[in-house]
Short mmCIF file of C-alpha atoms in Angstrom, two decimals:
data_model
loop_
_atom_site.label_atom_id
_atom_site.label_comp_id
_atom_site.label_asym_id
_atom_site.label_seq_id
_atom_site.Cartn_x
_atom_site.Cartn_y
_atom_site.Cartn_z
CA MET A 1 -27.89 -8.96 -5.78
CA PRO A 2 -26.81 -8.79 -9.67
CA LYS A 3 -23.44 -10.25 -10.57
CA LEU A 4 -20.92 -7.35 -10.94
CA ASN A 5 -19.90 -6.95 -14.67
CA ILE A 6 -17.30 -4.26 -15.06
CA GLY A 7 -14.88 -6.07 -17.37
CA LEU A 8 -12.67 -7.75 -14.68
CA THR A 9 -12.99 -11.37 -13.73
CA GLU A 10 -13.60 -12.58 -10.10
CA GLU A 11 -9.86 -13.54 -10.06
CA GLN A 12 -8.74 -10.05 -11.01
CA ARG A 13 -10.98 -8.03 -8.78
CA GLN A 14 -10.10 -10.34 -5.78
CA GLY A 15 -6.40 -9.81 -6.75
CA VAL A 16 -7.02 -6.06 -6.79
CA ILE A 17 -9.04 -5.95 -3.59
CA GLY A 18 -6.32 -8.05 -1.67
CA LEU A 19 -3.73 -5.04 -2.60
CA LEU A 20 -6.22 -2.28 -1.86
CA ASN A 21 -6.61 -3.89 1.72
CA ILE A 22 -2.87 -4.05 2.24
CA ASP A 23 -2.67 -0.21 1.22
CA LEU A 24 -5.85 0.49 3.54
CA ALA A 25 -3.96 -1.07 6.40
CA ASP A 26 -0.75 0.68 5.76
CA PHE A 27 -2.88 4.07 5.61
CA TYR A 28 -4.84 3.54 8.72
CA LEU A 29 -1.68 2.59 10.84
CA LEU A 30 0.13 5.65 9.48
CA LEU A 31 -2.83 7.63 10.30
CA ILE A 32 -2.77 6.40 14.08
CA LYS A 33 1.15 7.28 14.03
CA THR A 34 0.62 10.64 12.53
CA LYS A 35 -2.16 11.66 15.13
CA LYS A 36 -0.20 10.20 18.01
CA TYR A 37 2.89 12.42 17.00
CA HIS A 38 0.55 15.41 16.41
CA TRP A 39 -0.57 14.84 20.19
CA ASP A 40 2.72 14.24 21.63
CA VAL A 41 5.39 16.69 19.82
CA ILE A 42 7.12 19.24 22.01
CA GLY A 43 9.97 21.74 21.60
CA PRO A 44 10.45 24.46 19.21
CA GLN A 45 9.00 22.84 16.17
CA PHE A 46 5.62 22.05 18.25
CA ARG A 47 3.62 24.52 16.16
CA SER A 48 4.62 24.08 12.81
CA LEU A 49 4.59 20.18 13.03
CA HIS A 50 1.47 20.13 14.81
CA GLU A 51 -0.19 21.95 12.04
CA LEU A 52 1.55 19.86 9.26
CA TRP A 53 0.63 16.70 10.92
CA GLU A 54 -3.01 17.99 11.24
CA GLU A 55 -3.09 18.57 7.49
CA GLN A 56 -1.50 15.27 6.77
CA TYR A 57 -3.70 13.12 8.94
CA GLU A 58 -7.00 14.98 7.16
CA THR A 59 -5.48 13.89 3.82
CA LEU A 60 -4.84 10.19 5.17
CA THR A 61 -8.44 10.12 6.56
CA ALA A 62 -10.04 11.27 3.43
CA ASN A 63 -7.58 8.72 1.62
CA ILE A 64 -8.81 5.75 3.78
CA ASP A 65 -12.42 6.24 2.72
CA ARG A 66 -11.64 6.45 -0.79
CA THR A 67 -9.57 3.20 -0.67
CA ALA A 68 -12.30 1.75 1.37
CA GLU A 69 -15.07 2.96 -1.48
CA ARG A 70 -12.75 1.65 -4.14
CA ILE A 71 -12.73 -1.90 -2.56
CA ARG A 72 -16.58 -1.76 -2.27
CA ALA A 73 -16.81 -0.54 -5.96
CA LEU A 74 -14.91 -3.74 -7.04
CA GLY A 75 -17.34 -5.84 -4.86
CA GLY A 76 -15.11 -6.48 -1.86
CA TYR A 77 -15.00 -5.65 1.72
CA PRO A 78 -12.55 -3.41 3.25
CA ILE A 79 -10.52 -4.47 6.49
CA GLY A 80 -12.34 -2.87 9.36
CA THR A 81 -10.49 -4.06 12.52
CA ALA A 82 -7.58 -3.11 14.35
CA GLN A 83 -6.48 -6.79 14.22
CA GLY A 84 -6.82 -6.72 10.30
CA PHE A 85 -4.87 -3.75 9.85
CA LEU A 86 -1.98 -5.19 12.10
CA GLN A 87 -2.13 -8.53 10.14
CA HIS A 88 -1.96 -6.80 6.71
CA SER A 89 0.22 -3.57 7.23
CA THR A 90 3.75 -3.32 5.92
CA ILE A 91 4.52 -0.71 8.28
CA GLN A 92 5.06 -1.17 12.24
CA GLU A 93 3.89 0.46 15.27
CA GLN A 94 6.09 1.69 17.84
CA PRO A 95 4.15 1.24 21.12
CA GLY A 96 5.68 2.65 24.24
CA THR A 97 7.92 5.06 22.55
CA LEU A 98 8.18 8.80 22.61
CA PRO A 99 10.77 9.89 20.13
CA THR A 100 12.22 13.15 19.71
CA ALA A 101 10.68 15.60 17.17
CA ASN A 102 13.05 14.94 14.74
CA ASP A 103 12.84 11.02 15.07
CA MET A 104 9.01 11.32 14.75
CA VAL A 105 9.41 13.26 11.41
CA MET A 106 12.05 10.53 10.18
CA SER A 107 9.82 7.91 11.58
CA LEU A 108 6.88 9.21 9.20
CA VAL A 109 9.56 9.75 6.37
CA ASN A 110 10.27 5.91 6.34
CA ASP A 111 6.59 4.93 6.42
CA HIS A 112 5.57 7.17 3.74
CA GLU A 113 8.39 5.71 1.54
CA GLN A 114 7.55 2.22 2.37
CA ILE A 115 3.90 2.96 1.27
CA ILE A 116 5.31 4.90 -1.87
CA ARG A 117 7.14 1.80 -2.82
CA ASN A 118 4.27 -0.66 -2.08
CA LEU A 119 2.03 1.66 -4.11
CA ARG A 120 4.35 1.51 -7.00
CA GLU A 121 4.38 -2.39 -6.94
CA HIS A 122 0.49 -2.11 -6.65
CA VAL A 123 0.18 0.02 -9.72
CA ASP A 124 2.42 -1.99 -11.81
CA ARG A 125 0.42 -5.31 -10.66
CA CYS A 126 -3.03 -3.55 -11.28
CA SER A 127 -2.08 -2.84 -14.68
CA ASP A 128 0.22 -5.84 -15.79
CA GLU A 129 -1.15 -8.56 -13.60
CA PHE A 130 -4.87 -7.68 -13.20
CA HIS A 131 -5.63 -5.29 -16.06
CA ASP A 132 -7.42 -2.68 -13.92
CA GLU A 133 -6.28 0.48 -15.18
CA GLY A 134 -8.89 2.40 -13.04
CA THR A 135 -7.35 1.12 -9.68
CA ALA A 136 -3.78 1.73 -11.20
CA ASP A 137 -4.63 5.28 -11.75
CA PHE A 138 -6.46 5.46 -8.48
CA LEU A 139 -3.34 4.30 -6.63
CA THR A 140 -0.99 6.54 -8.78
CA GLY A 141 -3.01 9.60 -7.31
CA LEU A 142 -2.40 8.14 -3.70
CA MET A 143 1.29 7.58 -4.29
CA GLU A 144 1.80 11.32 -5.68
CA GLU A 145 0.22 12.65 -2.47
CA HIS A 146 2.60 10.29 -0.36
CA GLU A 147 5.22 11.45 -2.25
CA GLU A 148 4.30 15.08 -1.45
CA MET A 149 3.98 14.54 2.24
CA ALA A 150 7.23 12.61 2.17
CA TRP A 151 8.65 15.61 0.78
CA MET A 152 7.36 18.21 3.24
CA LEU A 153 8.59 15.87 6.14
CA ARG A 154 11.96 15.60 4.46
CA SER A 155 12.34 19.14 3.93
CA PHE A 156 11.71 19.74 7.67
CA ILE A 157 14.60 17.24 8.61
CA GLU A 158 16.94 18.73 5.73
CA GLY A 159 16.21 22.23 7.03
CA GLU A 160 18.25 21.56 10.16
CA ASP A 161 21.24 21.15 8.41
CA LEU A 162 21.38 24.57 6.81
CA LYS A 163 23.77 27.26 7.83
CA PRO A 164 22.82 30.94 8.27
CA SER A 165 24.16 31.38 4.65
CA GLY A 166 21.41 28.95 3.43
CA ASP A 167 24.32 26.66 2.52
CA ARG A 168 24.00 22.85 3.49
CA PRO A 169 27.13 20.82 4.45
CA GLY A 170 27.96 18.90 1.36
CA SER A 171 26.13 20.86 -1.03
CA GLU A 172 29.20 22.54 -2.65
CA ILE A 173 28.73 23.27 -6.31
CA LYS A 174 30.10 20.54 -8.45
CA GLU A 175 31.19 20.53 -12.17
CA SER A 176 28.35 18.92 -14.11
CA ILE A 177 29.79 15.62 -16.08
CA GLY A 178 28.70 15.06 -19.62
CA VAL A 179 26.72 18.44 -20.25
CA TYR A 180 28.03 20.60 -22.91
CA SER A 181 27.22 24.10 -23.87
CA SER A 182 27.53 25.80 -27.27
#
């Protein structure tokens, strides 16, 4: 096989591949958790959450494949075992629990936010440390998708606090500080 010559050293590529495998592990555990909640959710929110989580796990599945293919394009091999995913992931499983619908949502929000924080760091490292702008751009796109998924989930929980008037407790209008009008 010819040597890979894409403008990155072996050390740079291996550094990026390591970051991508951590992301891949996180995405895979989040996929498992999202599917599990999709199957187990009950209560008045069943239909809306069931459908939302189906959309999200379909996105996660596509992003898992794209991430694994990015690793291969850089000359590496993606993690492909449950043991490997568990060893490299920064999010945790919650075996043996059956949370309420709202607790499921909050758990997924926390996981997405952990992934977003990791992706921000990985974008910076890909650029600054490994000089791989292509992967930095790729990860930025994934981060934006996780931000949207987290927002959708947070919006579900925030909606629980709405009053019939549409007001939320603590959302009283406050005077702006430092804003001047002419």
